[in-house]
Structures are given as C-alpha cells and as structure tokens.
PDB file of C-alpha atoms in Angstrom:
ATOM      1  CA  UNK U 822      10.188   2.613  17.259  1.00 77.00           C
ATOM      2  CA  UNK U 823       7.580  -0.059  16.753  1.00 84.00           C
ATOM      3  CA  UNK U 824       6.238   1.767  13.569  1.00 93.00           C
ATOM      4  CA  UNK U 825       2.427   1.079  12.697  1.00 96.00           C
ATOM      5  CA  UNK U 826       0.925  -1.803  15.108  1.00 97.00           C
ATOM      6  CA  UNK U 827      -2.445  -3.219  14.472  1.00 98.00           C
ATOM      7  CA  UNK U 828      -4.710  -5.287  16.051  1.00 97.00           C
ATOM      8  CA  UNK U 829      -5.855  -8.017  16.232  1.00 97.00           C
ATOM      9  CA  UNK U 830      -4.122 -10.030  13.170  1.00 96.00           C
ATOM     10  CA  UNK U 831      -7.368 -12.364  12.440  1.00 96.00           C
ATOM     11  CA  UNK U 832     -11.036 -12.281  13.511  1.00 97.00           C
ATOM     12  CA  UNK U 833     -13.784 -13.706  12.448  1.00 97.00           C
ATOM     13  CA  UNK U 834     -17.366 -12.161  13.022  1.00 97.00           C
ATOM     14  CA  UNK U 835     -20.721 -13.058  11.939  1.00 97.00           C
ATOM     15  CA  UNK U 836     -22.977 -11.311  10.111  1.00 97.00           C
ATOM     16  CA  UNK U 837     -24.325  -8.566  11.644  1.00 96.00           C
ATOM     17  CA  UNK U 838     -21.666  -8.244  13.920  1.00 97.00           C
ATOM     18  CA  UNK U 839     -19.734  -5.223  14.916  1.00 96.00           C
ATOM     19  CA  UNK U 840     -15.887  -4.376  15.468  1.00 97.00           C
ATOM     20  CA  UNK U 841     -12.970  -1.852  15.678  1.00 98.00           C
ATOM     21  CA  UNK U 842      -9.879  -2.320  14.405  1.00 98.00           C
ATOM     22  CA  UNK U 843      -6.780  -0.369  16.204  1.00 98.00           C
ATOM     23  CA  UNK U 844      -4.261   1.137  14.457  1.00 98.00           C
ATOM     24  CA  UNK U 845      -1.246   3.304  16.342  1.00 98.00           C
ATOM     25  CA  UNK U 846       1.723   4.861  14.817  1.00 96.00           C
ATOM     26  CA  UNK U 847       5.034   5.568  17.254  1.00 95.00           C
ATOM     27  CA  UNK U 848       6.463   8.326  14.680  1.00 91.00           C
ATOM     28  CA  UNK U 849       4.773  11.222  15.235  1.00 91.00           C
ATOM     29  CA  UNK U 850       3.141  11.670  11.841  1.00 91.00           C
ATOM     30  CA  UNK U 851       0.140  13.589  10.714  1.00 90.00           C
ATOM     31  CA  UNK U 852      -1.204  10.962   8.047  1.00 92.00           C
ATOM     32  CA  UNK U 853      -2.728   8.068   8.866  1.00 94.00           C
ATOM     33  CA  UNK U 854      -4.818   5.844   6.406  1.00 96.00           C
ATOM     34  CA  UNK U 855      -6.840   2.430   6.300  1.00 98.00           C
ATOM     35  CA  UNK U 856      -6.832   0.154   3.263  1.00 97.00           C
ATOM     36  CA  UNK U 857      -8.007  -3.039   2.106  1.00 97.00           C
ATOM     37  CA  UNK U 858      -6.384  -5.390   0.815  1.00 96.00           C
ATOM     38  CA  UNK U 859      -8.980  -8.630  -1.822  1.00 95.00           C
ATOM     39  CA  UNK U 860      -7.602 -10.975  -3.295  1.00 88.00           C
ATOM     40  CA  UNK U 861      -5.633 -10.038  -6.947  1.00 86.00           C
ATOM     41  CA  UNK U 862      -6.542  -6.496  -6.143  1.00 89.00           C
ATOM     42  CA  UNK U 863      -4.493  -3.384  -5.809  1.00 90.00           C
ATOM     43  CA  UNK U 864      -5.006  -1.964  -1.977  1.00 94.00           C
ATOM     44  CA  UNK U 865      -8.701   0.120  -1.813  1.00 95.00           C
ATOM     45  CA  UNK U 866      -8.396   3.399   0.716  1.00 95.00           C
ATOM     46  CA  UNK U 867     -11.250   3.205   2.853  1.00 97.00           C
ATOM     47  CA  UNK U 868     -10.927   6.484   5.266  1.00 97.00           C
ATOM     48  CA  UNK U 869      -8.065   8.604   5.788  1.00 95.00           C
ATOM     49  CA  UNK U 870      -6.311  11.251   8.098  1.00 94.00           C
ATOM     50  CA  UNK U 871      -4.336  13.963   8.097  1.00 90.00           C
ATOM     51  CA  UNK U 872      -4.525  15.158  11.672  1.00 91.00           C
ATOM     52  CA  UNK U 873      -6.428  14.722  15.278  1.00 93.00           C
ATOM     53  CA  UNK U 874      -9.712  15.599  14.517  1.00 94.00           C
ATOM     54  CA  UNK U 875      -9.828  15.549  10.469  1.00 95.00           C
ATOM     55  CA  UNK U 876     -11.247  12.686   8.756  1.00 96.00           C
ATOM     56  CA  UNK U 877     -11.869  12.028   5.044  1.00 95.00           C
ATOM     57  CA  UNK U 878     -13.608   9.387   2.682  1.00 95.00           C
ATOM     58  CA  UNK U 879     -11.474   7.287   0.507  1.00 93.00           C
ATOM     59  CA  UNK U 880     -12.497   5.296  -2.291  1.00 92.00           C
ATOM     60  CA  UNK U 881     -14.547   2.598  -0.323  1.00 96.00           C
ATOM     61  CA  UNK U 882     -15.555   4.308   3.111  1.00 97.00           C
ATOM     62  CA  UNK U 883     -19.290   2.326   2.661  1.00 96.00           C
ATOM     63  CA  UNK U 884     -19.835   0.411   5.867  1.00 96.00           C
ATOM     64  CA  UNK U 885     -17.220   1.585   7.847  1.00 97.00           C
ATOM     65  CA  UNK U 886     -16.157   4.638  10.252  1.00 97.00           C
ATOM     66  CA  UNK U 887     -13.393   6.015  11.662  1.00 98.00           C
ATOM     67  CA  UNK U 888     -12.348   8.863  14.198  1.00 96.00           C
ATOM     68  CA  UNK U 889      -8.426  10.575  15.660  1.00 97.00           C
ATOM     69  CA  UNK U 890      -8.800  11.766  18.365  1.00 96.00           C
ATOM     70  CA  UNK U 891      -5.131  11.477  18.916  1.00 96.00           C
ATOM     71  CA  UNK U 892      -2.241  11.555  16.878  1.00 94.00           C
ATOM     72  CA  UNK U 893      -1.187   8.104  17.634  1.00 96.00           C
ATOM     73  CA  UNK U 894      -4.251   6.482  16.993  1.00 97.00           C
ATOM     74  CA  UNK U 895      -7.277   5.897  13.801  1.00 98.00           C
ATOM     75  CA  UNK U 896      -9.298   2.920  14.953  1.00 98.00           C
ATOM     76  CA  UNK U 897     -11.598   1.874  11.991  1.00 98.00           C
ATOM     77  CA  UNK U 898     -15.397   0.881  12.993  1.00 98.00           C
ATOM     78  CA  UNK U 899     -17.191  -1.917  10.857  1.00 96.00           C
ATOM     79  CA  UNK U 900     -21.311  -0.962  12.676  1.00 89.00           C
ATOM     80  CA  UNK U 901     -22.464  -4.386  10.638  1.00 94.00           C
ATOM     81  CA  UNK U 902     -20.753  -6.558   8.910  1.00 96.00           C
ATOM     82  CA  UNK U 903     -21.345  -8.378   6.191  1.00 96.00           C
ATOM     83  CA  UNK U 904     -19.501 -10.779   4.200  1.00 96.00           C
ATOM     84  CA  UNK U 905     -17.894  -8.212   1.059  1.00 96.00           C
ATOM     85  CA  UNK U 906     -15.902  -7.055   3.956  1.00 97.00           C
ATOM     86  CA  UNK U 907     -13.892 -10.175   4.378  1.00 97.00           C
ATOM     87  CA  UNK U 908     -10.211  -8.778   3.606  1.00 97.00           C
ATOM     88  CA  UNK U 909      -7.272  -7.977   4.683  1.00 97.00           C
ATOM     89  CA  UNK U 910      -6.987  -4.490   6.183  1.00 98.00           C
ATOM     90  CA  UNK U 911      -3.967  -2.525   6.555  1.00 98.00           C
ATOM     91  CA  UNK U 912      -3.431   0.663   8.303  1.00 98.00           C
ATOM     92  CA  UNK U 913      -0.693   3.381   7.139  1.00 96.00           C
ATOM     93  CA  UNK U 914       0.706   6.251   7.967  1.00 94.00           C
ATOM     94  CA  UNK U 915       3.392   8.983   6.452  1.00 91.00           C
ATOM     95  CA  UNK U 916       4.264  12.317   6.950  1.00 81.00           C
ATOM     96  CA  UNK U 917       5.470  14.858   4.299  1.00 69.00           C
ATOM     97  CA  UNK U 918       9.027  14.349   2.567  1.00 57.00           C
ATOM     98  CA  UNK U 919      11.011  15.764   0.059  1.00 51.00           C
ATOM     99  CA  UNK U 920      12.917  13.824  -3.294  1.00 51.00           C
ATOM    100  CA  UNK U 921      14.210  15.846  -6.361  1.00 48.00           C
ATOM    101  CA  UNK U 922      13.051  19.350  -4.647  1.00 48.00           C
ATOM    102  CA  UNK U 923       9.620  17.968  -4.593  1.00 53.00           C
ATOM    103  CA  UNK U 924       7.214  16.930  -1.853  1.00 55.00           C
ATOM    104  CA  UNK U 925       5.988  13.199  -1.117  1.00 64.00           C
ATOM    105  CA  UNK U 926       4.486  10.898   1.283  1.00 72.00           C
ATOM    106  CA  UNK U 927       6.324   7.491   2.062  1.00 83.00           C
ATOM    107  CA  UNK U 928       3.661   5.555   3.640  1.00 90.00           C
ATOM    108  CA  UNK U 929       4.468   3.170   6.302  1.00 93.00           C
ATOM    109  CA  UNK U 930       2.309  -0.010   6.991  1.00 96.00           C
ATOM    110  CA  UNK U 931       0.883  -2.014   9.489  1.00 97.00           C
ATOM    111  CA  UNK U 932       1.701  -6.036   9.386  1.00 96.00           C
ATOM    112  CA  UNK U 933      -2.537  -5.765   8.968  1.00 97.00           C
ATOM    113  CA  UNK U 934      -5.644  -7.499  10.052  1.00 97.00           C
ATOM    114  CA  UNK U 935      -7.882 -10.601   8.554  1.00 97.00           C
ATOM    115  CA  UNK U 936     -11.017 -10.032   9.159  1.00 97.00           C
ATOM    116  CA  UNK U 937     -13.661 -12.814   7.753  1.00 97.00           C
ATOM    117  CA  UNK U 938     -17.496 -12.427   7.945  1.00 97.00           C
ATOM    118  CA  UNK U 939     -19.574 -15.364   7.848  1.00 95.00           C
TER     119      UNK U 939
ATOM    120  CA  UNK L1228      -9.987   5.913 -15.450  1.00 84.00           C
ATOM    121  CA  UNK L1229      -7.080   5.775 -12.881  1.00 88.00           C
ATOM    122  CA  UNK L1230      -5.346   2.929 -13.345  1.00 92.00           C
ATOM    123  CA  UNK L1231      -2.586   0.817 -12.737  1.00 96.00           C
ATOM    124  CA  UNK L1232      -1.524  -2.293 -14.375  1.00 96.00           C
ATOM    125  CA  UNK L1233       1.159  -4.963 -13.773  1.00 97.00           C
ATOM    126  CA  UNK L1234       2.739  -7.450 -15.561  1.00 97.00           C
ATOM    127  CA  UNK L1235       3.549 -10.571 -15.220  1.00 97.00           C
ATOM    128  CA  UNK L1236       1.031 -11.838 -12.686  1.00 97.00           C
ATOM    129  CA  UNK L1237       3.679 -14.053 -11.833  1.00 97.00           C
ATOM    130  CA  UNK L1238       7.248 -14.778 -11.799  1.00 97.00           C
ATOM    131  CA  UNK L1239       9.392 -17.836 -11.058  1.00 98.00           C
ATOM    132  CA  UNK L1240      13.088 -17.443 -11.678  1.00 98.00           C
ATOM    133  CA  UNK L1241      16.392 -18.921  -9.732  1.00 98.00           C
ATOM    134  CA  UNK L1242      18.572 -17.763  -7.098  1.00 98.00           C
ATOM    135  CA  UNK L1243      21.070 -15.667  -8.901  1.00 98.00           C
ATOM    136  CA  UNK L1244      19.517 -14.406 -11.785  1.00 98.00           C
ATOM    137  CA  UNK L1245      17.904 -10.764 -12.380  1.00 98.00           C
ATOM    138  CA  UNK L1246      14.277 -10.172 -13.554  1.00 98.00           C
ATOM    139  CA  UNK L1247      12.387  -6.836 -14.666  1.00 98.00           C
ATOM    140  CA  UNK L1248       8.739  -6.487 -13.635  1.00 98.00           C
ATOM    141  CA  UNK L1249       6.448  -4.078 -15.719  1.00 98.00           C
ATOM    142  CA  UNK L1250       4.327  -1.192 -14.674  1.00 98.00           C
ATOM    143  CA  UNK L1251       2.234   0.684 -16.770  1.00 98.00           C
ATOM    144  CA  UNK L1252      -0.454   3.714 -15.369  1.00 96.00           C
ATOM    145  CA  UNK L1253      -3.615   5.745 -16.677  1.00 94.00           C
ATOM    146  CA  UNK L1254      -3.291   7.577 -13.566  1.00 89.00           C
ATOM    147  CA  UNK L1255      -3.260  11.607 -14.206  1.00 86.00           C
ATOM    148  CA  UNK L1256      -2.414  14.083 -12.820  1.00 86.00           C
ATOM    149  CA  UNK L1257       0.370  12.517 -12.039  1.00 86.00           C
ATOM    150  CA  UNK L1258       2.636  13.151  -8.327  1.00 85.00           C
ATOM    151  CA  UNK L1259       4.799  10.297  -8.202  1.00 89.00           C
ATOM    152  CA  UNK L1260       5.773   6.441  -8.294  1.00 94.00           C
ATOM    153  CA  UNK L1261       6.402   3.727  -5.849  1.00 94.00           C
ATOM    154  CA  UNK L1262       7.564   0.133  -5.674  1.00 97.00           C
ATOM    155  CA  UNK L1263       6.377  -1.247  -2.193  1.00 97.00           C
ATOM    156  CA  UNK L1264       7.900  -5.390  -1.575  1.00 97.00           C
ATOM    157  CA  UNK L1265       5.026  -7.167   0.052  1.00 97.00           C
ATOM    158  CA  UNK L1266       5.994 -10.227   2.025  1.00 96.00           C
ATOM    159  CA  UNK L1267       3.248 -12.674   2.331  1.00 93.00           C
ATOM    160  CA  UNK L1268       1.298 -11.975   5.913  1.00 90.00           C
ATOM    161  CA  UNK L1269       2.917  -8.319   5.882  1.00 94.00           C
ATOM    162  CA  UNK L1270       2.198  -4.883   4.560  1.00 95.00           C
ATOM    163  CA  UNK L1271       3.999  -3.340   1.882  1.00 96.00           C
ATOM    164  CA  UNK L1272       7.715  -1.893   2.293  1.00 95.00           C
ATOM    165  CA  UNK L1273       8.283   0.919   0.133  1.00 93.00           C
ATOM    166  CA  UNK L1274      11.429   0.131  -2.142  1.00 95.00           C
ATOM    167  CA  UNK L1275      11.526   3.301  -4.029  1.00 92.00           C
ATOM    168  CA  UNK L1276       9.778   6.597  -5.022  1.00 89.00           C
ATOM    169  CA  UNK L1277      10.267   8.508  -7.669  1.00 90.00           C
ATOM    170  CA  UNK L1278       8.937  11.834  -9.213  1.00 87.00           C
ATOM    171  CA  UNK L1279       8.512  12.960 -12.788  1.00 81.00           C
ATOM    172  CA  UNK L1280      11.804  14.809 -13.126  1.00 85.00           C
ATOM    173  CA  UNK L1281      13.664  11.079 -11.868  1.00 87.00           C
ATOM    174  CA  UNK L1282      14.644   8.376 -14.866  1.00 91.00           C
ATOM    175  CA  UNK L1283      15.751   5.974 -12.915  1.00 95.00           C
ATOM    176  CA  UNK L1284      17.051   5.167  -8.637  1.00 94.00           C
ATOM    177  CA  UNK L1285      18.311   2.579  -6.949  1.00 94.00           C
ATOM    178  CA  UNK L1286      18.115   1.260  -4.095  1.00 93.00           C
ATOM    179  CA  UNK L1287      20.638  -1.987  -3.441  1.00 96.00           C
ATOM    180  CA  UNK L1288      20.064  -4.647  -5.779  1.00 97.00           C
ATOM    181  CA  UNK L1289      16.644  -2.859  -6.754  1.00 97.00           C
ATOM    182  CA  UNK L1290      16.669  -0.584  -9.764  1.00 97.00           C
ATOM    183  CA  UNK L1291      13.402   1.623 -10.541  1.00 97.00           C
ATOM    184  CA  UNK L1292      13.198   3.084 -13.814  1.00 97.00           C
ATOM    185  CA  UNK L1293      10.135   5.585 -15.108  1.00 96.00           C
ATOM    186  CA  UNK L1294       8.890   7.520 -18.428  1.00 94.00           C
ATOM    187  CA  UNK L1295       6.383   9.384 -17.822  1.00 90.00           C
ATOM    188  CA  UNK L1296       6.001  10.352 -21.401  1.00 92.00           C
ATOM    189  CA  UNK L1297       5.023   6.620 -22.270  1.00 94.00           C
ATOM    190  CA  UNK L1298       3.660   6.187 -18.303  1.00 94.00           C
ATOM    191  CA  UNK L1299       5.917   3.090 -17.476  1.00 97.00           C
ATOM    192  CA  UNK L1300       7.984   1.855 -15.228  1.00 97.00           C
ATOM    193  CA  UNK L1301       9.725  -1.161 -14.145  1.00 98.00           C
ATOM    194  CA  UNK L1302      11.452  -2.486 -10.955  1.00 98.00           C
ATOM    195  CA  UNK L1303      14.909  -4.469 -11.951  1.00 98.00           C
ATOM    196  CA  UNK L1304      16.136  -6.931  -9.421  1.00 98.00           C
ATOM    197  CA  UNK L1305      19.819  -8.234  -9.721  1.00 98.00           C
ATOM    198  CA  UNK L1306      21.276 -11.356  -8.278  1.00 98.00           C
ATOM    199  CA  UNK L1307      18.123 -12.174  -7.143  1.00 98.00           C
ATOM    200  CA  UNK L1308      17.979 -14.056  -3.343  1.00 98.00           C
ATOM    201  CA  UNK L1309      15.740 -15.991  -1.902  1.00 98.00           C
ATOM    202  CA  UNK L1310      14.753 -13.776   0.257  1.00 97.00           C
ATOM    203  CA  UNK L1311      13.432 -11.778  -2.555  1.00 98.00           C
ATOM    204  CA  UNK L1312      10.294 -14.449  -2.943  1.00 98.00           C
ATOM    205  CA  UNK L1313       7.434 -11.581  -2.014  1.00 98.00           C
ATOM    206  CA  UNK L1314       4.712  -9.525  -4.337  1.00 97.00           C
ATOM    207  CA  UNK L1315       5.723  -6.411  -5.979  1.00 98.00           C
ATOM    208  CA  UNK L1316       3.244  -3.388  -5.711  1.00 97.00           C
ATOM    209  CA  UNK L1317       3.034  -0.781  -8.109  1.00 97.00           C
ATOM    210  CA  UNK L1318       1.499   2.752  -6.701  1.00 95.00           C
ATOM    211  CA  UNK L1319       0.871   6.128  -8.492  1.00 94.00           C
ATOM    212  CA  UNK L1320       0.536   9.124  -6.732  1.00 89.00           C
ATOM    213  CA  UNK L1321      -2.702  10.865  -7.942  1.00 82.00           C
ATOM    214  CA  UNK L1322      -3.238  13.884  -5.919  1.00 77.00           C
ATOM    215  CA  UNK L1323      -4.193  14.812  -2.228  1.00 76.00           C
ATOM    216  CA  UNK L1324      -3.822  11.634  -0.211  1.00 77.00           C
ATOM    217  CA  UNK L1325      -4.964   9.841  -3.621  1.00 84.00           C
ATOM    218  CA  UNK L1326      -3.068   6.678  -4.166  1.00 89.00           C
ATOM    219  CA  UNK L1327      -3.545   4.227  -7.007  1.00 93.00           C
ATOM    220  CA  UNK L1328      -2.485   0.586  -6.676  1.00 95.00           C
ATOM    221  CA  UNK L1329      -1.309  -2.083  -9.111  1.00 96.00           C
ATOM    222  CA  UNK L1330      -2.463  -5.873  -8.497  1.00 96.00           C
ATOM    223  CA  UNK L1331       1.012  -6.487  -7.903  1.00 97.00           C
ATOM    224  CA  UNK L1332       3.611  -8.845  -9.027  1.00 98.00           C
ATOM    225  CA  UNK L1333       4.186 -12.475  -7.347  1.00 97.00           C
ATOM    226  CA  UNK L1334       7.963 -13.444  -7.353  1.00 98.00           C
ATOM    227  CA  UNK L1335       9.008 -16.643  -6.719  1.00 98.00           C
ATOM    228  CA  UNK L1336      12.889 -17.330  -6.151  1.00 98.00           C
ATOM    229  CA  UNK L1337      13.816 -20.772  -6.084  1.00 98.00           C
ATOM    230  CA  UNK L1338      17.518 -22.104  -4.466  1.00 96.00           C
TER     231      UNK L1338
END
C-alpha cells in the first residue's frame, strides 16, 4: 500500500492565483481530512470527509473547497490565493477502530504539500 | 477554550539517555489521546492512542502515560537514538471528526 500520496510537495503561486491540491488514500477508508500545518502551530482542519459525496467545514475552511467524489480521492481547491495561505498542508485519512472496547480514529498522513503565495 | 499545550518547546539530550515530554489539555468532552512523531518534511506518525479508561501504553521504547482527572499526559522515550531527532505532537480527541493539536515538541538527539 502506498498509504496517503499528495501532490505536488512545493508550489509557489501568486496572488490571485488558483490551485488544487490531490490527495488519494490506497486503504479503503471512509475519512479523509485536510490540515494545515504554520509555523509553531498545532495542525488547523480545514475541510473534512467521511464518505463519497459528504463534505464538512473544519475549523479554517475560509478560502478553500473541497469535493469526493470517490473514495480514493479529496482534492482541496484554493479559488484565490493569498498570502495567509502560505503553509504546509497535509491530507489524512482513518477509518473507525477499536482500543479498550472503545471506538477511535488513527489518522494516517500524507508526506504534505508547501504551498507559498507571493 | 479547546486547548492543547506542550512543554518544552524544545529538547536537546544525547544518544542514550531517556526524556519525558509534557502534555497538558482544556479540551472537553474528551474521546481520546495521541502522540503522533513528526519527522521534519513528513506528516505525523501516530505513536500511541489512548482512551480515558488507559493509564499508561507502550509502544517500543515509547511510553504514553494519561490522567484525565488532572488532563495530562506525557510521552517517555528510553535509550533515546538518533533517529529519534523529530517533533512530538500532542492531539485530543474532541468529538465528531474534532481533533485538537498541541504545538508540538522539537527533539534533538545528538551522537
């Protein structure tokens, strides 16, 4: 299994500019989330999944959108960027687990993006 | 306010010896705990998860420990490697697909 792929691993736009980042997951699970990643900061969910066709805002969802049409795949669209987006993006999936009788999600991540805007 | 704090910012120790990195949470309710490694230019690993009803799991030469009564927990390396040299994320499990993340923890092993 490749796990969570991502690409591409650095880009730099301009302002204004517009791009989708691709995320695909080889495990067959249901969740699927996108994150970014500033500098000293814990990880920020942007948009997340948790099957084809169901979308949800996260904490920061402003300025960006995202679709699933397929399990595999939860590309992330940036319409125009501007320069608070420069980060590091990661994309994430899981699927439902158990530990102590209980349920959980291990999340599995991509090796991410970094994106600046200039 | 949900949130998660971590302490130190940074860490330098030597090959060999064991540290103990610090979590502490204002995250409720409360679903569970995670320590994710981070190498640099990677995303996170998870290490270990643990639920309310869990003190304390291993997993190699990483020990997690929790009280949820005082909302701590810390991650215990032993015999620390080189190869250990990554950040250290804290993450509570709110609720839903809610996930709260620490700033993380910057080890630095040195031979």
């Amino acid at each position: 299994n490749a796990g969570v792929t991502q690409t591409p691993k650095f880009r730099i736009l301009k302002i204004g500019q517009s791009m989708t980042l691709q995320c695909t997951q080889d495990m067959n699970h249901n969740y699927m989330y996108w994150y970014r990643q500033d500098p000293g900061m814990g990880l920020k969910l942007i948009y997340y999944s948790v099957g084809a066709g169901i979308t949800d805002k996260g904490e920061v969802p402003n300025g960006y959108n995202v679709s699933r049409s397929t399990t595999e795949d939860f590309p992330l669209r940036l319409e125009l960027a501007a320069p608070s987006q420069t980060s590091v993006y990661f994309c994430a999936s899981s699927n439902l687990g158990t530990s102590g009788g209980l349920n959980y999600n291990e999340q599995f991540f991509g090796p991410g993006t970094r994106l600046t805007v200039l | 306010k949900n949130q998660v704090e971590q302490s130190p910012q940074s860490l330098i120790i030597l090959e060999g010896k064991n540290c103990t990195l610090q979590c502490n949470y204002t995250v409720s309710p409360f679903s569970n705990l995670r320590w994710y490694k981070q190498d640099t230019g990677r995303g996170p690993v998870s290490l270990t998860i643990m639920t309310f009803s869990e003190n304390t799991k291993s997993n190699g030469r990483y020990t997690a420990t929790l009280d949820a009564d005082t909302k701590q927990s810390s991650l215990h390396i032993t015999a620390s490697q080189l190869s250990d040299s990554a950040s250290y994320i804290c993450v509570v499990r709110n609720y839903g697909q809610n996930f709260v993340f620490g700033p993380g923890t910057r080890l630095s092993v040195l031979p």
